[in-house]
GROMACS .gro file of C-alpha atoms in nm:
model
  281
    1MET     CA    1   4.794   7.704   6.183
    2GLY     CA    2   4.838   7.356   6.340
    3LEU     CA    3   4.742   7.017   6.202
    4PHE     CA    4   4.380   6.922   6.137
    5GLN     CA    5   4.277   6.579   6.020
    6PHE     CA    6   3.912   6.511   5.941
    7ARG     CA    7   3.808   6.150   5.891
    8LYS     CA    8   3.526   6.116   5.637
    9ARG     CA    9   3.376   5.780   5.663
   10LEU     CA   10   3.309   5.626   5.317
   11GLN     CA   11   3.142   5.309   5.443
   12PRO     CA   12   2.857   5.279   5.696
   13ASP     CA   13   2.992   5.247   6.049
   14SER     CA   14   2.837   5.023   6.312
   15ARG     CA   15   2.915   5.285   6.572
   16GLN     CA   16   2.685   5.539   6.397
   17ASP     CA   17   2.324   5.553   6.532
   18THR     CA   18   2.052   5.819   6.553
   19GLU     CA   19   2.217   5.990   6.846
   20MET     CA   20   2.557   6.163   6.802
   21LYS     CA   21   2.779   6.053   7.089
   22ILE     CA   22   3.091   6.265   7.105
   23GLY     CA   23   3.410   6.158   7.257
   24LEU     CA   24   3.673   6.406   7.362
   25ALA     CA   25   4.043   6.304   7.414
   26LEU     CA   26   4.268   6.559   7.578
   27GLY     CA   27   4.642   6.500   7.543
   28GLY     CA   28   4.939   6.583   7.771
   29GLY     CA   29   5.188   6.865   7.721
   30GLY     CA   30   5.230   7.058   8.040
   31ALA     CA   31   5.162   7.433   8.000
   32ARG     CA   32   5.076   7.383   7.628
   33GLY     CA   33   4.759   7.201   7.743
   34LEU     CA   34   4.616   7.522   7.887
   35CYS     CA   35   4.491   7.589   7.530
   36GLN     CA   36   4.256   7.289   7.561
   37ILE     CA   37   4.038   7.524   7.766
   38ALA     CA   38   3.979   7.731   7.455
   39PHE     CA   39   3.862   7.425   7.264
   40CYS     CA   40   3.619   7.350   7.546
   41GLN     CA   41   3.494   7.708   7.522
   42ALA     CA   42   3.431   7.656   7.153
   43MET     CA   43   3.232   7.338   7.216
   44ASP     CA   44   3.029   7.523   7.477
   45GLU     CA   45   2.956   7.803   7.234
   46LEU     CA   46   2.821   7.549   6.982
   47GLY     CA   47   2.613   7.377   7.244
   48ILE     CA   48   2.809   7.049   7.220
   49ARG     CA   49   2.846   6.834   7.509
   50PRO     CA   50   3.073   6.530   7.514
   51SER     CA   51   2.936   6.192   7.606
   52ILE     CA   52   3.268   6.076   7.734
   53ILE     CA   53   3.612   6.230   7.794
   54SER     CA   54   3.968   6.086   7.827
   55GLY     CA   55   4.278   6.271   7.944
   56THR     CA   56   4.649   6.239   8.005
   57SER     CA   57   4.844   6.475   8.229
   58ILE     CA   58   4.732   6.840   8.170
   59GLY     CA   59   4.453   6.682   7.963
   60ALA     CA   60   4.338   6.487   8.268
   61ILE     CA   61   4.325   6.804   8.467
   62VAL     CA   62   4.125   6.999   8.202
   63GLY     CA   63   3.909   6.691   8.146
   64ALA     CA   64   3.834   6.652   8.518
   65PHE     CA   65   3.721   7.010   8.542
   66TYR     CA   66   3.512   6.972   8.231
   67ALA     CA   67   3.358   6.638   8.326
   68ALA     CA   68   3.274   6.785   8.666
   69GLY     CA   69   3.057   7.041   8.506
   70VAL     CA   70   3.297   7.334   8.500
   71SER     CA   71   3.248   7.515   8.168
   72GLY     CA   72   3.533   7.630   7.935
   73GLN     CA   73   3.461   7.986   8.029
   74ALA     CA   74   3.470   7.916   8.399
   75MET     CA   75   3.809   7.738   8.364
   76TYR     CA   76   3.938   8.039   8.165
   77ASP     CA   77   3.809   8.280   8.435
   78LEU     CA   78   3.985   8.081   8.700
   79LEU     CA   79   4.308   8.088   8.507
   80GLN     CA   80   4.281   8.473   8.460
   81GLN     CA   81   4.229   8.517   8.840
   82MET     CA   82   4.554   8.336   8.917
   83GLY     CA   83   4.857   8.570   8.941
   84LEU     CA   84   5.226   8.484   8.969
   85ARG     CA   85   5.189   8.467   9.348
   86ASP     CA   86   4.911   8.213   9.318
   87LEU     CA   87   5.114   8.006   9.070
   88SER     CA   88   5.420   8.013   9.302
   89ARG     CA   89   5.206   7.875   9.580
   90LEU     CA   90   5.148   7.570   9.369
   91ILE     CA   91   5.513   7.492   9.363
   92ASP     CA   92   5.620   7.311   9.684
   93PHE     CA   93   5.979   7.226   9.626
   94SER     CA   94   6.104   6.887   9.742
   95PHE     CA   95   6.438   6.982   9.887
   96PHE     CA   96   6.503   6.667  10.087
   97ARG     CA   97   6.364   6.402   9.843
   98LYS     CA   98   6.558   6.239   9.566
   99SER     CA   99   6.260   6.151   9.350
  100SER     CA  100   6.150   6.500   9.224
  101LEU     CA  101   6.186   6.876   9.227
  102ILE     CA  102   5.822   6.934   9.341
  103ARG     CA  103   5.614   6.739   9.586
  104GLY     CA  104   5.282   6.815   9.426
  105LYS     CA  105   5.084   6.839   9.755
  106ALA     CA  106   4.997   7.208   9.677
  107VAL     CA  107   4.865   7.127   9.340
  108GLN     CA  108   4.661   6.841   9.478
  109LYS     CA  109   4.506   7.094   9.732
  110PHE     CA  110   4.433   7.321   9.446
  111PHE     CA  111   4.231   7.041   9.280
  112TRP     CA  112   4.043   6.968   9.602
  113GLU     CA  113   3.946   7.331   9.627
  114HIS     CA  114   3.841   7.392   9.272
  115ILE     CA  115   3.717   7.061   9.109
  116PRO     CA  116   3.362   7.036   9.240
  117LYS     CA  117   3.350   6.648   9.238
  118ARG     CA  118   3.565   6.418   9.428
  119ARG     CA  119   3.495   6.072   9.272
  120PHE     CA  120   3.464   5.953   8.920
  121GLU     CA  121   3.116   5.820   8.993
  122GLU     CA  122   2.999   6.176   9.072
  123LEU     CA  123   3.099   6.338   8.744
  124ASP     CA  124   2.856   6.481   8.493
  125VAL     CA  125   3.027   6.309   8.211
  126PRO     CA  126   3.226   5.972   8.227
  127LEU     CA  127   3.595   6.028   8.234
  128LYS     CA  128   3.903   5.803   8.185
  129VAL     CA  129   4.238   5.921   8.321
  130VAL     CA  130   4.572   5.767   8.206
  131ALA     CA  131   4.875   5.735   8.429
  132THR     CA  132   5.191   5.511   8.390
  133ASP     CA  133   5.252   5.220   8.625
  134TYR     CA  134   5.631   5.298   8.674
  135TRP     CA  135   5.755   4.950   8.777
  136ARG     CA  136   5.533   4.741   8.558
  137GLN     CA  137   5.600   4.991   8.265
  138GLN     CA  138   5.239   4.990   8.145
  139GLN     CA  139   4.932   5.200   8.107
  140MET     CA  140   4.688   5.247   8.395
  141ILE     CA  141   4.340   5.372   8.327
  142PHE     CA  142   4.134   5.525   8.606
  143GLN     CA  143   3.759   5.556   8.574
  144GLN     CA  144   3.625   5.498   8.920
  145GLY     CA  145   3.721   5.582   9.272
  146ASP     CA  146   3.924   5.885   9.390
  147LEU     CA  147   3.927   6.139   9.105
  148ILE     CA  148   4.190   6.383   9.258
  149ALA     CA  149   4.447   6.108   9.309
  150ALA     CA  150   4.415   5.981   8.962
  151VAL     CA  151   4.456   6.323   8.814
  152ARG     CA  152   4.748   6.400   9.037
  153ALA     CA  153   4.912   6.069   8.928
  154SER     CA  154   4.848   6.142   8.561
  155MET     CA  155   5.045   6.465   8.574
  156SER     CA  156   5.348   6.340   8.753
  157VAL     CA  157   5.611   6.442   8.505
  158PRO     CA  158   5.925   6.236   8.584
  159GLY     CA  159   6.182   6.431   8.771
  160ILE     CA  160   5.943   6.730   8.817
  161PHE     CA  161   5.653   6.595   9.024
  162GLU     CA  162   5.677   6.330   9.290
  163PRO     CA  163   5.522   6.003   9.179
  164VAL     CA  164   5.191   5.904   9.338
  165VAL     CA  165   5.152   5.579   9.519
  166ILE     CA  166   4.805   5.413   9.504
  167GLY     CA  167   4.795   5.083   9.682
  168ASP     CA  168   5.116   4.907   9.582
  169THR     CA  169   5.150   5.088   9.251
  170VAL     CA  170   5.392   5.383   9.184
  171LEU     CA  171   5.238   5.607   8.923
  172THR     CA  172   5.390   5.873   8.693
  173ASP     CA  173   5.286   6.088   8.403
  174GLY     CA  174   5.056   5.920   8.157
  175GLY     CA  175   5.224   6.071   7.859
  176ALA     CA  176   5.494   5.808   7.870
  177VAL     CA  177   5.237   5.548   7.757
  178ASN     CA  178   4.950   5.734   7.594
  179PRO     CA  179   5.002   6.115   7.531
  180VAL     CA  180   4.670   6.149   7.350
  181PRO     CA  181   4.438   5.876   7.483
  182HIS     CA  182   4.173   5.864   7.211
  183ASP     CA  183   4.196   5.489   7.163
  184ILE     CA  184   4.061   5.416   7.509
  185ILE     CA  185   3.720   5.579   7.429
  186ARG     CA  186   3.695   5.494   7.056
  187ASP     CA  187   3.427   5.223   7.122
  188GLU     CA  188   3.215   5.448   7.343
  189CYS     CA  189   3.134   5.723   7.096
  190ASN     CA  190   3.052   5.766   6.732
  191PHE     CA  191   3.229   6.085   6.674
  192LEU     CA  192   3.579   6.122   6.828
  193ILE     CA  193   3.768   6.442   6.881
  194ALA     CA  194   4.144   6.445   6.989
  195ILE     CA  195   4.326   6.750   7.097
  196ASP     CA  196   4.704   6.686   7.065
  197VAL     CA  197   4.926   6.946   7.251
  198THR     CA  198   5.265   6.777   7.228
  199GLY     CA  199   5.379   7.093   7.047
  200GLU     CA  200   5.707   7.146   6.858
  201VAL     CA  201   6.056   7.292   6.921
  202GLN     CA  202   6.273   7.509   6.697
  203ALA     CA  203   6.633   7.633   6.754
  204THR     CA  204   6.651   7.996   6.849
  205ARG     CA  205   7.004   8.004   6.731
  206HIS     CA  206   7.201   7.781   6.491
  207ALA     CA  207   7.333   7.472   6.652
  208GLN     CA  208   7.234   7.589   7.000
  209ILE     CA  209   7.313   7.344   7.279
  210PRO     CA  210   7.012   7.295   7.508
  211SER     CA  211   7.037   7.313   7.891
  212ILE     CA  212   7.020   6.987   8.089
  213PHE     CA  213   6.645   7.058   8.177
  214ASP     CA  214   6.555   7.145   7.824
  215SER     CA  215   6.736   6.840   7.688
  216VAL     CA  216   6.549   6.609   7.918
  217MET     CA  217   6.212   6.769   7.874
  218THR     CA  218   6.241   6.801   7.491
  219THR     CA  219   6.347   6.439   7.471
  220PHE     CA  220   6.034   6.338   7.659
  221GLN     CA  221   5.835   6.563   7.428
  222THR     CA  222   5.984   6.400   7.121
  223MET     CA  223   5.898   6.057   7.247
  224GLU     CA  224   5.532   6.173   7.318
  225THR     CA  225   5.507   6.320   6.964
  226SER     CA  226   5.642   5.998   6.806
  227LEU     CA  227   5.403   5.780   7.006
  228ALA     CA  228   5.107   6.013   6.944
  229SER     CA  229   5.179   5.997   6.560
  230PHE     CA  230   5.185   5.624   6.559
  231LYS     CA  231   4.864   5.589   6.753
  232ARG     CA  232   4.696   5.836   6.514
  233GLN     CA  233   4.779   5.603   6.222
  234VAL     CA  234   4.664   5.290   6.397
  235TYR     CA  235   4.347   5.414   6.577
  236PRO     CA  236   4.104   5.623   6.375
  237VAL     CA  237   3.992   5.963   6.499
  238ASP     CA  238   3.716   6.162   6.341
  239LEU     CA  239   3.862   6.514   6.412
  240TYR     CA  240   4.229   6.534   6.514
  241VAL     CA  241   4.361   6.865   6.617
  242LYS     CA  242   4.724   6.947   6.681
  243PRO     CA  243   4.764   7.331   6.746
  244LYS     CA  244   5.110   7.459   6.638
  245LEU     CA  245   5.262   7.541   6.982
  246THR     CA  246   5.620   7.630   6.922
  247ASN     CA  247   5.887   7.651   7.194
  248ILE     CA  248   5.642   7.637   7.477
  249GLY     CA  249   5.793   7.447   7.764
  250VAL     CA  250   5.623   7.203   7.997
  251LEU     CA  251   5.633   7.452   8.287
  252ASP     CA  252   5.575   7.779   8.087
  253PHE     CA  253   5.247   7.850   8.271
  254ILE     CA  254   5.329   8.216   8.287
  255LYS     CA  255   5.303   8.229   7.909
  256GLU     CA  256   4.930   8.143   7.914
  257ARG     CA  257   4.845   8.463   7.715
  258THR     CA  258   5.091   8.366   7.441
  259ILE     CA  259   4.952   8.008   7.436
  260PHE     CA  260   4.598   8.128   7.384
  261GLU     CA  261   4.706   8.370   7.115
  262MET     CA  262   4.894   8.094   6.933
  263VAL     CA  263   4.570   7.876   6.894
  264GLU     CA  264   4.320   8.142   6.804
  265LYS     CA  265   4.311   8.036   6.439
  266ASP     CA  266   4.297   7.669   6.528
  267VAL     CA  267   4.001   7.725   6.767
  268GLU     CA  268   3.821   7.917   6.498
  269HIS     CA  269   3.881   7.648   6.241
  270PHE     CA  270   3.779   7.382   6.503
  271LYS     CA  271   3.451   7.566   6.551
  272GLN     CA  272   3.390   7.582   6.177
  273GLN     CA  273   3.458   7.207   6.136
  274LEU     CA  274   3.222   7.125   6.421
  275HIS     CA  275   2.949   7.357   6.285
  276MET     CA  276   2.958   7.192   5.946
  277ILE     CA  277   2.946   6.842   6.106
  278LEU     CA  278   2.641   6.940   6.321
  279ALA     CA  279   2.474   7.092   6.020
  280SER     CA  280   2.517   6.775   5.814
  281ARG     CA  281   2.365   6.573   6.097
   0.00000   0.00000   0.00000
């Protein structure tokens, strides 16, 4: 089972009041982030509705669907309906561009077709999306305006998806600056949940030399893991969940069944933790 950290407050907290305001931070991790749908399903089954959501990369995608009123079960059903042919249609290779392997227009079209809201202001639950300002090398937080463009920017993994230009800003994957963006909603809730899907890697053979692609992607994953670990120590989270997702690559979307199987125990433990918390309230 993965990492679970529950923060028990020993002193009265000024954020606590009569109403339980739940914040949900969904991290980046490519295909590993599909498992976040299972955690959304668990919250739905318990009748828990977040008061605010934040997301990076795949977390921004799941967060946008969830904030737009799409249930965890509906997201899971949509995923099950998609076959290899549908997934291949989302990959529009960028043969004549130097910036990326995939343009990302097909993915953006998918969001337009399946996310029922277009602007942050229309969402059922407030949402904050993190992307990276490439040239200024800093975090960009979107919470108003064009939802689809912000989500598309947040998932622009360097070298894989073409960066998104909004105004005079070039935007890439938010994982480079904030892989699990719980800090940006800490003051807007009194119970904060963070789902970290940075995962882990293990050598399948002794001293195996990785491919160029694996080397680049795993290095990016290592940086995200280190940054997420540091932020967890600096910024308090009430329930921090890091499922043990081993050797699942950023683009391993065809392994969705394996991903969901890997987190079954984590999801069950998550439900138990939330049930106890609700009962105590």
